[in-house]
Coordinates of C-alpha atoms in Angstrom, one line a residue:
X26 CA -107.4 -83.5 28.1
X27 CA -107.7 -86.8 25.7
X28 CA -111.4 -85.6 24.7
X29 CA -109.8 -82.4 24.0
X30 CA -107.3 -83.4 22.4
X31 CA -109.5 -85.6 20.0
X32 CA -111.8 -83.3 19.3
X33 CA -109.3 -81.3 17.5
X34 CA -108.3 -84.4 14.9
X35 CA -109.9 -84.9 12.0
X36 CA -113.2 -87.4 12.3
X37 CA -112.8 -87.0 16.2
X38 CA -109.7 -89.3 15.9
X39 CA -111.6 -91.7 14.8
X40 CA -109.5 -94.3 11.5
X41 CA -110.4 -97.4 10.0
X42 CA -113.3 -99.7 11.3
X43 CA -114.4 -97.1 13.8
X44 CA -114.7 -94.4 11.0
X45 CA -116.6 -97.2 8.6
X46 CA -118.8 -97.4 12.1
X47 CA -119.8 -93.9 12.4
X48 CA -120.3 -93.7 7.9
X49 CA -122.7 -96.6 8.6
X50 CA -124.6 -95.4 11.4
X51 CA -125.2 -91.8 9.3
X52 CA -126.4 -93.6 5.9
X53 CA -127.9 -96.7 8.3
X54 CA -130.1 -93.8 10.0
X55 CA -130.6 -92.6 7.1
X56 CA -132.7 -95.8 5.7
X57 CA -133.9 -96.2 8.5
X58 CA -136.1 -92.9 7.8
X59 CA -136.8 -93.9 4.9
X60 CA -138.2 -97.2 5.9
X61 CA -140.0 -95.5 8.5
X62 CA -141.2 -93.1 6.1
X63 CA -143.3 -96.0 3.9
X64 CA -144.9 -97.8 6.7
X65 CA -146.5 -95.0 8.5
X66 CA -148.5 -93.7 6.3
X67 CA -150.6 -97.3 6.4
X68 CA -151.7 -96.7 9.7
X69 CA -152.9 -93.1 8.8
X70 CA -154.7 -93.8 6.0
X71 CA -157.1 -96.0 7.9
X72 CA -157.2 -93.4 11.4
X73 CA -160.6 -91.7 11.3
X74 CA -159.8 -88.9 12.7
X75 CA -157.4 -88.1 10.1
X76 CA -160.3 -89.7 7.7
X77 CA -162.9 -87.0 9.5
X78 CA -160.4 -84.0 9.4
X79 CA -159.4 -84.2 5.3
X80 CA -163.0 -85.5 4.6
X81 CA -161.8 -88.4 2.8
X82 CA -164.2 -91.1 4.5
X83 CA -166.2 -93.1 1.7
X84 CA -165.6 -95.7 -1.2
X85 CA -166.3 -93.0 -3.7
X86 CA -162.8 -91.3 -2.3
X87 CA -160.6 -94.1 -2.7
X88 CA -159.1 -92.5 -5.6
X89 CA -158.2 -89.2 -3.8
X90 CA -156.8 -91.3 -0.8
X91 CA -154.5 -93.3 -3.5
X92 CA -153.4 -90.2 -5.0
X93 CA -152.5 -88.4 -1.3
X94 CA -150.2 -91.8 -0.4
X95 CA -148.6 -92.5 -3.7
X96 CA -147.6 -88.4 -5.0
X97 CA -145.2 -89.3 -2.2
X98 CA -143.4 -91.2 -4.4
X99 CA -143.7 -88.7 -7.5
X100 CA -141.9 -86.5 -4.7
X101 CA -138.8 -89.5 -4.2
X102 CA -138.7 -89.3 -8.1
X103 CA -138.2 -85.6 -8.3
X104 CA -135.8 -85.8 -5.3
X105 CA -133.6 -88.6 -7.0
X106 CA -133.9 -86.3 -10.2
X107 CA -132.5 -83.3 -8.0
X108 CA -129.5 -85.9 -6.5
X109 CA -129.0 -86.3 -10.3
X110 CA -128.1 -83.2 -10.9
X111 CA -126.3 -81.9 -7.9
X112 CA -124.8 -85.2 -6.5
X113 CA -121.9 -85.1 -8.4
X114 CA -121.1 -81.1 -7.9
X115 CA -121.8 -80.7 -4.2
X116 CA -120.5 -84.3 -3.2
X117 CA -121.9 -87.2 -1.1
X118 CA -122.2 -85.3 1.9
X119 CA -123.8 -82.3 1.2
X120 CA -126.2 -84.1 -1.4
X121 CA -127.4 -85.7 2.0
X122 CA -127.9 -82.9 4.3
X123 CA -129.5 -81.4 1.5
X124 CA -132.4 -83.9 1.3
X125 CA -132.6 -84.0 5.2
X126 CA -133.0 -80.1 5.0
X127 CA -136.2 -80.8 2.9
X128 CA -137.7 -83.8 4.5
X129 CA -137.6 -82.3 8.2
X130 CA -139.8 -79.2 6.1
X131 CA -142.1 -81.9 4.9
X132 CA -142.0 -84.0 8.2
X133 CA -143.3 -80.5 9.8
X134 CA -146.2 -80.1 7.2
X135 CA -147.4 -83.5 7.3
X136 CA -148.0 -83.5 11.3
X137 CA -149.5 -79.8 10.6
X138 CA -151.8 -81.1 7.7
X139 CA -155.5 -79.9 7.8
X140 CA -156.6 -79.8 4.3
X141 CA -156.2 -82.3 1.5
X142 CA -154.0 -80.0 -0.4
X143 CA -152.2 -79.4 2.5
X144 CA -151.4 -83.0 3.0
X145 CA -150.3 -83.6 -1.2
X146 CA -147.3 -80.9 -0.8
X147 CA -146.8 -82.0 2.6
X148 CA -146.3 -85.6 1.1
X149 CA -144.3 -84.4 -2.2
X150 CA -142.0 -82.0 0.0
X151 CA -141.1 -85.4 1.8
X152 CA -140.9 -87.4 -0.8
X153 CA -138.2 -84.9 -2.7
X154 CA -135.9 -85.1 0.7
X155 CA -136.4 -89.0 1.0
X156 CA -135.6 -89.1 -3.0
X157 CA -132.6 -87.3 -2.7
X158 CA -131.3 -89.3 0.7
X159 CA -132.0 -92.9 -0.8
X160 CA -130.0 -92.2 -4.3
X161 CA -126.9 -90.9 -2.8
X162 CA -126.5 -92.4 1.0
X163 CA -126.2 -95.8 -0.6
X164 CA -123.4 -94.3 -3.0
X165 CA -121.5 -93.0 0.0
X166 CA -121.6 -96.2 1.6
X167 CA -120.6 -97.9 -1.0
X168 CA -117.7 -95.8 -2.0
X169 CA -116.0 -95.9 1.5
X170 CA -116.4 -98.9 2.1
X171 CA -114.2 -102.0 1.9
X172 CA -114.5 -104.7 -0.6
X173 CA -114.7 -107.7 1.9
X174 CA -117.6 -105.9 4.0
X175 CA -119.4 -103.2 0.8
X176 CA -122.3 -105.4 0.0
X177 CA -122.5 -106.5 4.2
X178 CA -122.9 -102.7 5.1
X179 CA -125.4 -101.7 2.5
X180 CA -127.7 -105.1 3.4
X181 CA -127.4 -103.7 6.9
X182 CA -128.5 -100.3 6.2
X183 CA -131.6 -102.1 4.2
X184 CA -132.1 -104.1 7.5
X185 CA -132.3 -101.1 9.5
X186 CA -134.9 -99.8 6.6
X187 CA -137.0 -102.5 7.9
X188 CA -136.4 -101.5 11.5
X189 CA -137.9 -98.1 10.2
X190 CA -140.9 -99.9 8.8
X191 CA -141.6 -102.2 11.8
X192 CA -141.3 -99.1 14.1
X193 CA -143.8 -97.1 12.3
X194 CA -146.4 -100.5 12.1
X195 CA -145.7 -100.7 15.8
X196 CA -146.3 -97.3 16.4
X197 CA -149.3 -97.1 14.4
X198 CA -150.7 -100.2 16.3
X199 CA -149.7 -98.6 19.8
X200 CA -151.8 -95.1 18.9
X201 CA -154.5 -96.7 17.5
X202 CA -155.9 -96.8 20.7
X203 CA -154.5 -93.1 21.8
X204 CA -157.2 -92.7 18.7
X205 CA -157.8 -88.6 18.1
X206 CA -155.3 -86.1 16.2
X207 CA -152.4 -87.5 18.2
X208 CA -153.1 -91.2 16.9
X209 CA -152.0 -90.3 13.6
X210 CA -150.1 -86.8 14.2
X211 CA -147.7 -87.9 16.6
X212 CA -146.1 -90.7 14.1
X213 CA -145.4 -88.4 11.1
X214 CA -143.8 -86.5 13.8
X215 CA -141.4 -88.9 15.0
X216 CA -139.5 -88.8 11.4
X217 CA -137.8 -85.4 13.0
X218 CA -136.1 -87.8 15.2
X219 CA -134.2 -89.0 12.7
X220 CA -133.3 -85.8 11.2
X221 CA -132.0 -84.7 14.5
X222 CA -129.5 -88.0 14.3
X223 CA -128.4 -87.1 11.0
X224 CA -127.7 -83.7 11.1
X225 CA -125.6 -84.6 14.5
X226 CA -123.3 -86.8 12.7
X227 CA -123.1 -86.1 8.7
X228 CA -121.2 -82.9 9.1
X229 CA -118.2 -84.6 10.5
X230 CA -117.8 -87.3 8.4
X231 CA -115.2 -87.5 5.7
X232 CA -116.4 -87.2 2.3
X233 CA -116.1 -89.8 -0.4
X234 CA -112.2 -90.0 -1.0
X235 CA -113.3 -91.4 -4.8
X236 CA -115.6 -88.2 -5.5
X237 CA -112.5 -86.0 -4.2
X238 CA -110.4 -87.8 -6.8
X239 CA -112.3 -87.1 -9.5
X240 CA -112.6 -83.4 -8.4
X241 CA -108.8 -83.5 -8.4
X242 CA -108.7 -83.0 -4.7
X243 CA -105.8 -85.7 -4.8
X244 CA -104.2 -84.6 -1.1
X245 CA -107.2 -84.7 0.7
X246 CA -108.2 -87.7 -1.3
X247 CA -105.4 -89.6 0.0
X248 CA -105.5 -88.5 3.7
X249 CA -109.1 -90.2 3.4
X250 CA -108.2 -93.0 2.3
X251 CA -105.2 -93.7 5.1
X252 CA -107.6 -93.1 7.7
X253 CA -110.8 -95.6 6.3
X254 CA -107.7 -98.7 6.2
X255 CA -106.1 -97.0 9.3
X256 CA -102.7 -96.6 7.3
X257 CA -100.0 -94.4 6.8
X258 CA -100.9 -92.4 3.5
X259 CA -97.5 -93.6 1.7
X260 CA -97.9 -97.0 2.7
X261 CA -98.2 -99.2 -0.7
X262 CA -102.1 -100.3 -0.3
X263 CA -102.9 -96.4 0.2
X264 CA -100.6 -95.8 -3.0
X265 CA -102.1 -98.7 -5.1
X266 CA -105.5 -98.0 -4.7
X267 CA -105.6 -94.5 -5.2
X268 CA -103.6 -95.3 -8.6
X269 CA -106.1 -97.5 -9.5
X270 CA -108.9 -95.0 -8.8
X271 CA -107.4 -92.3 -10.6
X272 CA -107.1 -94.6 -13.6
X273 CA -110.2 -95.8 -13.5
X274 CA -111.4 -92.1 -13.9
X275 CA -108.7 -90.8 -16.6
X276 CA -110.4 -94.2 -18.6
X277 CA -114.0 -93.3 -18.2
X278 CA -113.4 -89.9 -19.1
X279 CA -112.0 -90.5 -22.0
X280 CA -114.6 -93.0 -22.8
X281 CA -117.8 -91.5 -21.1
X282 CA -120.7 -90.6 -23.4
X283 CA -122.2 -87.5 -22.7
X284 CA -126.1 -87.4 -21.7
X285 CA -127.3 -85.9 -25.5
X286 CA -125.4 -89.4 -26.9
X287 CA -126.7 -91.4 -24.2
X288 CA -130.2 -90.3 -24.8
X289 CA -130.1 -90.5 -28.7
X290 CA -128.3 -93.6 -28.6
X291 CA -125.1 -92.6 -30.0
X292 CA -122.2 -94.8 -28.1
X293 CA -119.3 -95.7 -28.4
X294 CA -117.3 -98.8 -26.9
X295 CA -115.3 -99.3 -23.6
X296 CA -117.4 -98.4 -20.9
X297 CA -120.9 -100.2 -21.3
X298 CA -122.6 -97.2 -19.6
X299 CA -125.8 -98.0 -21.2
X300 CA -125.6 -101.5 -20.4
X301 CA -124.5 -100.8 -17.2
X302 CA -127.3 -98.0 -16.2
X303 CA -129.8 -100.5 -17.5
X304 CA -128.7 -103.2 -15.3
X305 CA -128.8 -101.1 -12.0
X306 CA -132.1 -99.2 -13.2
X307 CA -133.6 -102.9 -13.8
X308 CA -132.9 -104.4 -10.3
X309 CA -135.0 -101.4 -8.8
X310 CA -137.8 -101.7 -11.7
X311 CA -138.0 -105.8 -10.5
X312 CA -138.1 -105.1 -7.1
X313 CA -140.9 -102.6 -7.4
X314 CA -143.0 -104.8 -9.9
X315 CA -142.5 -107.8 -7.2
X316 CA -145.3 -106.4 -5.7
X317 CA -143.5 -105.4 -2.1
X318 CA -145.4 -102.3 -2.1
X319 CA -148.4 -103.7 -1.9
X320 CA -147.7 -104.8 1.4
X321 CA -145.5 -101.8 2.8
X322 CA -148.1 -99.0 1.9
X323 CA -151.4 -101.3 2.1
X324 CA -150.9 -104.1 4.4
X325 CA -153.6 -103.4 6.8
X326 CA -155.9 -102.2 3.7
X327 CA -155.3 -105.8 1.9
X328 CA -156.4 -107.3 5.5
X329 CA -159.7 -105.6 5.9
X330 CA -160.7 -105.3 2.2
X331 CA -159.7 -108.9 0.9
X332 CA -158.9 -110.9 4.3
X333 CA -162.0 -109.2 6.2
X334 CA -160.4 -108.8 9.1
X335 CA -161.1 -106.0 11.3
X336 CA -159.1 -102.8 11.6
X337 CA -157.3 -104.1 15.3
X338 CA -156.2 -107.1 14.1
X339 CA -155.0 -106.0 10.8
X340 CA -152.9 -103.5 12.5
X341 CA -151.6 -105.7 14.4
X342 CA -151.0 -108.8 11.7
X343 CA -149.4 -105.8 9.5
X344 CA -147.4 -105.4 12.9
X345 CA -145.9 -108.7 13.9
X346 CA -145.5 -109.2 10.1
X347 CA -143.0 -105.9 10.0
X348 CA -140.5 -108.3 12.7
X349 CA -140.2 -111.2 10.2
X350 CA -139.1 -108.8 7.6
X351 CA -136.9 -107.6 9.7
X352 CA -135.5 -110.6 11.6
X353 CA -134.9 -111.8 7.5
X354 CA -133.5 -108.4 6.3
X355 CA -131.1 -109.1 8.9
X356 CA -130.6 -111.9 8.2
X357 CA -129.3 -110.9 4.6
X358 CA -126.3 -109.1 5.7
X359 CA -124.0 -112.0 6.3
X360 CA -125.1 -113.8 3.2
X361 CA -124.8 -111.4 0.6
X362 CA -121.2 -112.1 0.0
X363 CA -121.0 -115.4 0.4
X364 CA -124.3 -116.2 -2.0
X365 CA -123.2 -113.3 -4.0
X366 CA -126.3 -111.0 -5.5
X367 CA -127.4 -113.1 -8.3
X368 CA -128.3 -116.1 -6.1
X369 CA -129.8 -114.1 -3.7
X370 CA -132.3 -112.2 -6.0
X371 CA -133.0 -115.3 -7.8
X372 CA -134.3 -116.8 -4.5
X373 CA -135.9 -114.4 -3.0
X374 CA -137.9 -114.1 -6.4
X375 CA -138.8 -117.0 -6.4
X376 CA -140.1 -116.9 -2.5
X377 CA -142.1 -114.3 -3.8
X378 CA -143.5 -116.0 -7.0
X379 CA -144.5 -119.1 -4.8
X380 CA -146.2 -116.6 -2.4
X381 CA -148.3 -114.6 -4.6
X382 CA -149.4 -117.9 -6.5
X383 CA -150.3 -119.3 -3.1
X384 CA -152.3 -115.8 -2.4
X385 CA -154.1 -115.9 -5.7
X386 CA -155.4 -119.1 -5.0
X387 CA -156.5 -119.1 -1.3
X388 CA -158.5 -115.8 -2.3
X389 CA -159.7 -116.7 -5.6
X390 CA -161.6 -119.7 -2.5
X391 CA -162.6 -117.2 -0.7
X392 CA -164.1 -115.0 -2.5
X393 CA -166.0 -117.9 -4.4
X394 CA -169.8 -118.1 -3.9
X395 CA -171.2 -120.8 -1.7
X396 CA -167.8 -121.9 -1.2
X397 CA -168.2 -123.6 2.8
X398 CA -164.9 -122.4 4.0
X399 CA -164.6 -118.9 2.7
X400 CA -163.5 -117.5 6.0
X401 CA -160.5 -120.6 7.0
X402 CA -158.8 -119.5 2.9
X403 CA -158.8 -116.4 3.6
X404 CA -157.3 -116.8 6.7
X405 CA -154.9 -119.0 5.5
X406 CA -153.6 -116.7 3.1
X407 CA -152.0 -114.7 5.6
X408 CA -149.4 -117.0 6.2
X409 CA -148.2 -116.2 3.0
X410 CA -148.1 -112.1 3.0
X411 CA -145.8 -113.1 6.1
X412 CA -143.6 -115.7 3.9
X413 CA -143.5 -112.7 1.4
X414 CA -141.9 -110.7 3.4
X415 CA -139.6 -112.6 4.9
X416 CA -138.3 -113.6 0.9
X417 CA -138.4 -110.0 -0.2
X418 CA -136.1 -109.3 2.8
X419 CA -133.8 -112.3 1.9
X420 CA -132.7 -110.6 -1.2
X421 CA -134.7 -108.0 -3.5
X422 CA -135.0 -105.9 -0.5
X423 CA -131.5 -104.4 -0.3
X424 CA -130.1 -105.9 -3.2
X425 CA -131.4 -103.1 -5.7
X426 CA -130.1 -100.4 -3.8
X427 CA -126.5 -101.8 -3.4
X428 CA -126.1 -103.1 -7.1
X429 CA -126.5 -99.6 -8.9
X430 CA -123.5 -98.3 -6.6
X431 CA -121.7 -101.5 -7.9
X432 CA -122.3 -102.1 -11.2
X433 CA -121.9 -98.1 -12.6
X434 CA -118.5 -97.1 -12.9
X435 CA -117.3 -93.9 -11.3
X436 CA -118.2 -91.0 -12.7
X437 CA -121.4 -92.3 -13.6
X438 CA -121.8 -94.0 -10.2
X439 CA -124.0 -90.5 -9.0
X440 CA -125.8 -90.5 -11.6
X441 CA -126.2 -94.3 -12.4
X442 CA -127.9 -94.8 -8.7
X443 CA -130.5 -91.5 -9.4
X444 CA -131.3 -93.4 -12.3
X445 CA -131.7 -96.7 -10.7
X446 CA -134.1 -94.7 -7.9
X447 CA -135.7 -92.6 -10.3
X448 CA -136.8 -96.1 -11.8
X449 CA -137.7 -97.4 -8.0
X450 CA -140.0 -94.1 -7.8
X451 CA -142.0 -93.8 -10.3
X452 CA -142.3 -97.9 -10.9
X453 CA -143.4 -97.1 -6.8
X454 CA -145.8 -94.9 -7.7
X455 CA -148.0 -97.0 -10.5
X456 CA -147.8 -99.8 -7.8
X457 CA -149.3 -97.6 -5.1
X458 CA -151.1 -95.7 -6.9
X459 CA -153.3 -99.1 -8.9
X460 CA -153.3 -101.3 -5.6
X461 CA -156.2 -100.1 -3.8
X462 CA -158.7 -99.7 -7.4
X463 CA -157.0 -103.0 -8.4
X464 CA -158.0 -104.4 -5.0
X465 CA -161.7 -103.0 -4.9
X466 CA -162.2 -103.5 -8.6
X467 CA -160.8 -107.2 -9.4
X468 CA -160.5 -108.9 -6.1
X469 CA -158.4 -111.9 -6.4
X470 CA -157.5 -111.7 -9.9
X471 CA -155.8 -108.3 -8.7
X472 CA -152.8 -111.0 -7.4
X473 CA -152.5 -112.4 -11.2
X474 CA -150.4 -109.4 -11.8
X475 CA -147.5 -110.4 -9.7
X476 CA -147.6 -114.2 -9.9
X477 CA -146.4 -113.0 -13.6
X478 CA -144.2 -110.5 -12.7
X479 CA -142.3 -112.7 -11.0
X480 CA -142.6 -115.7 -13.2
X481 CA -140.7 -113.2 -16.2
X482 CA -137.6 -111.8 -13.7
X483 CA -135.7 -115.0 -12.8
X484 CA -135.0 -116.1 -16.5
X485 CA -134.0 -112.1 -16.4
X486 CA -131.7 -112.2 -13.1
X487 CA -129.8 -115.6 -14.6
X488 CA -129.3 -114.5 -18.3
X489 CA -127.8 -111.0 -17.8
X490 CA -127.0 -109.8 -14.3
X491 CA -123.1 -110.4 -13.4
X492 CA -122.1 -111.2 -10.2
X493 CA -120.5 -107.7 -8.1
X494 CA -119.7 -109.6 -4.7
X495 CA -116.0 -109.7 -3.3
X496 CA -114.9 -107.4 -6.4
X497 CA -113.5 -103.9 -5.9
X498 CA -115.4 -101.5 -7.8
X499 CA -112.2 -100.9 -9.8
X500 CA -112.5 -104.7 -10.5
X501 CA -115.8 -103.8 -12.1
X502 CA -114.4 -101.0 -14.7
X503 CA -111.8 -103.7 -15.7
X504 CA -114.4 -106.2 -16.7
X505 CA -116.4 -104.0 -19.1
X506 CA -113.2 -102.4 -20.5
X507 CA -112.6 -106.4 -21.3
X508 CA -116.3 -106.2 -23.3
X509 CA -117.8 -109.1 -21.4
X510 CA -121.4 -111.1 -23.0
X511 CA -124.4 -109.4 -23.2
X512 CA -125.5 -113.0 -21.7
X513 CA -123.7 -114.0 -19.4
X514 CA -125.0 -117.1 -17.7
X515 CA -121.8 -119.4 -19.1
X516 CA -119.0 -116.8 -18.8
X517 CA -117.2 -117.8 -15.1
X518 CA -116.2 -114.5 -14.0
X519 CA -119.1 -113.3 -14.8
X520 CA -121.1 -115.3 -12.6
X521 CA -118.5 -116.7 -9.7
X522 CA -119.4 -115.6 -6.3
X523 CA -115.3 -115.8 -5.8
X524 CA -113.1 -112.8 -6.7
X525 CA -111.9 -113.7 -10.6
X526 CA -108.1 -114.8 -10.3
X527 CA -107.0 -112.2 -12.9
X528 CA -108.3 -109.2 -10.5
X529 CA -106.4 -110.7 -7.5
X530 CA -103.4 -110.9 -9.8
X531 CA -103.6 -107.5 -11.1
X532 CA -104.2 -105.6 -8.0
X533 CA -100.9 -107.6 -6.2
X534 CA -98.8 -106.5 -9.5
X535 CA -100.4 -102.8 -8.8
X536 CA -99.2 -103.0 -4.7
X537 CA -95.6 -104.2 -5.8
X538 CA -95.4 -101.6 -8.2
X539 CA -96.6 -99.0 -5.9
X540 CA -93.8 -100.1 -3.2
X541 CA -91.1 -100.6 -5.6
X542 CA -91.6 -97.2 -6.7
X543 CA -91.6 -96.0 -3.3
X544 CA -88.7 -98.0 -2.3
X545 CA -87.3 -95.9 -5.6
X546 CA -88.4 -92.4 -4.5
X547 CA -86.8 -93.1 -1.1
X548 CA -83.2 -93.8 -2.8
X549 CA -83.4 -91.3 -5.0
X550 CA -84.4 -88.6 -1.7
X551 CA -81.2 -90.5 0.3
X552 CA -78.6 -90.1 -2.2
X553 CA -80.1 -86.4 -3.4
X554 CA -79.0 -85.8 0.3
X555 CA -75.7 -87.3 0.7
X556 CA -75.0 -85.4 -2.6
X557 CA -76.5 -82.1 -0.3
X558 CA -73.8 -83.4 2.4
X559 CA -71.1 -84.4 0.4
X560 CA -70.9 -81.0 -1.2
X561 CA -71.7 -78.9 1.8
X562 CA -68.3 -80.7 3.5
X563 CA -66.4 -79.7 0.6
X564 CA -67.7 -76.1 0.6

């Protein structure tokens, strides 16, 4: 009778931390997918069956094989194109099932692939879901989520990407010996799993109470809102924030710059979209020119080709590496609001830079002639591609997908985030697609590349990039409306990990106000009815 009786409510009955639960498992699943989605395709690039069936055995197709794994990502940049456009209309929610829809097609026509134009659409059609997915789960996260725990959730989902990624190296390893069609056909399969998870649960979810608002669906809006703080929907908090919300969206609108300004340059002041957008689009760009693709897409290729290891034990390096990214991914979650984002991208860039300097020069040893211990520097450098990792994960892993959701405000939140993945595609796709000519045609000095890379983004993360941890996204909107530095390195508020006094201030001003006037409406409803009374006694 309960179970019955619960499955009639709204959400399955479920308010406040257990509804944020059953958000984050949904978008958690989701990049989960996705990080399963980038690591198996390293294990089936190097599968000879799959070599023998598309005929791409051979140095002189190396090209063709780096076109087949990285017009995946030409796909993700369509997709977060597509999220562009429709995110906004269709909502949160939809936008999701939308690009699940697509990548269970292109899940289907990769495990069916028997040509290498099979393979290409099967690998764009995926890419288009995955593009879609990735630039608006984050967003739907973000915008249901609390302010203490936003950036905790989103560095969680980004952990579970990694338990995607480690999956798919251990699965690769595991049917490496299966060998055959089913060694490399059965783990493209497995991404329908995932679908099957997410079309159980999105459809029941409540949408983004801050997208309803600004499609003036206040009621609805405001039931939403009760249920993710498990409150009453007149209690003052409820009141106060969807206040602050609404105004937050009256202000943009009547500041926004439409897309024909924005791409000619014409602006006007208030907002800081442009700012803004560039800031979230740059943390993806950074991340991708870190050089973590590289590893994700190529791990096992980097082992055999500059390492010389064989293809058993690169596997299974590539493998056991996957866990320290994901034991430090993990480990990210409870630091990312006390450390704030700034500190944490500026160390884990750095990891990196150390990493890649140390990789550059064991390899520029090894691969030196008459050099006695060729073999041991190689070796040695392996250490490091498992340091990498664990850096990346500290930091520039989830980092660049939460700050877009952050730093746009809302009505350009949907479309600030496809921009920021847009940015992560298509930088994803020059990475992939140079790595494995870089790799054969420069050797060592291939690792230059990114010892730079890295060297010019922490000046970059310490100059510009403001601090988003423990503010409400509302808190955000106030600070640009206040027309903060362009650099920002000396401004407090701009870089204090704590919440700025003046936002803590304001928001208790807009929660007395809220009850005040509701302490107001209630008088005014009493005495309307002793009026009622009075007169009905006379009558």
């Amino acid at each position: 009778m309960a179970l019955s009786s619960r499955a009639k409510q709204p959400y399955f009955g479920f308010k406040g931390k257990w509804l944020t639960f059953w958000i984050t498992l949904a978008c958690a699943t989701d990049m989960t997918l996705f990080g399963y989605d980038q690591g198996v395709f390293s294990g089936v690039v190097i599968s000879k069956d799959y070599l023998d069936t598309h005929n791409l055995n051979g140095p002189e197709n190396t090209s063709t094989l780096s076109i087949i794994t990285s017009i995946y990502t030409i796909g993700c940049f369509l997709g977060a194109i597509t999220a562009f456009y429709i995110g906004e209309t269709i909502g949160r929610k939809k936008t999701v099932l939308v690009g699940t829809a697509i990548m269970t097609v292109g899940a289907i026509l990769q495990t069916s692939s028997f040509s290498v134009p099979h393979i290409i659409v099967a690998r764009v059609v995926t890419g288009i879901g995955n593009g879609i997915n990735t630039a608006t789960a984050p967003v739907w996260q973000t915008e249901t989520s609390k302010v203490h725990n936003r950036g905790k959730l989103v560095m969680l989902e980004m952990g579970l990407n990694i338990f995607g990624f480690s999956l798919s190296n251990w699965v690769n390893y595991g049917m490496s010996f299966v060998g055959g069609s089913i060694g490399w056909r059965l783990p493209l399969a497995l991404q329908l799993a995932f679908c099957i998870v997410l079309f159980s649960t999105i459809p029941w979810l409540p949408e983004s109470p801050r997208w309803l608002l600004a499609h003036d669906r206040e009621t609805e809006a405001s039931m939403i809102l009760a249920d993710l703080e498990d409150k009453p929907i007149d209690d003052p908090y409820v009141v106060a924030e969807r206040e602050e919300i609404i105004y937050g969206i009256e202000y943009e609108r009547q500041n926004a710059i439409n897309w024909g300004d924005l791409l000619r340059g014409r602006t006007k002041g208030g907002t800081k979209t442009i700012r803004r957008l560039a800031l979230g689009a740059g943390t993806q760009a950074m991340q991708q020119f870190g050089g973590i693709n590289i590893m994700s897409y190529y791990l096992p290729t980097v082992l055999i080709e500059s390492v010389k290891l064989d293809d058993s034990m690169a596997r299974l390096i590539a493998a056991c590496a996957s866990v320290a990214y994901l034991f430090a991914s993990l480990a990210a979650a409870p630091l990312v609001e006390k450390l704030g984002r700034r500190i944490m991208m500026m160390v884990s860039t750095a990891i990196q830079l150390l990493c890649f300097l140390l990789v550059t020069v064991l390899l520029h040893f090894s691969e030196k002639p008459d050099y006695p211990y060729q073999v041991e520097t190689a070796k040695a450098s392996v250490v490091w591609f498992f340091i990498y990792y664990m850096g990346f994960g500290l930091g520039m892993l989830g980092i660049p997908w939460l700050y877009p959701t952050e730093i746009n405000s809302l009505p350009m939140r949907t479309k600030g985030a496809a921009v920021a993945t847009m940015t992560n595609w298509i930088t994803n796709f020059v990475v992939v697609e140079i790595t494995p000519i870089g790799i054969q045609k420069l050797g060592w000095k291939f690792y230059i590349i990114w010892v730079i890379t890295n060297a010019l983004f922490l000046p970059i993360i310490w100059l510009f990039y403001p601090e988003t941890a423990n503010r409400t996204l509302e808190d955000l909107d106030a600070f640009y409306r206040d027309n903060p530095p362009l650099v920002l390195h000396r401004d407090r508020d701009s870089t204090s990990v704590r919440r700025p006094e003046r936002f803590i201030q304001a928001q208790g001003r807009d929660i007395e106000e809220a009850a005040h006037n509701l302490r107001r409406r209630g008088s005014i409803l009493v005495h309307d009815a002793a009026d009622k009374s009075e007169k009905s006694l006379s009558d």
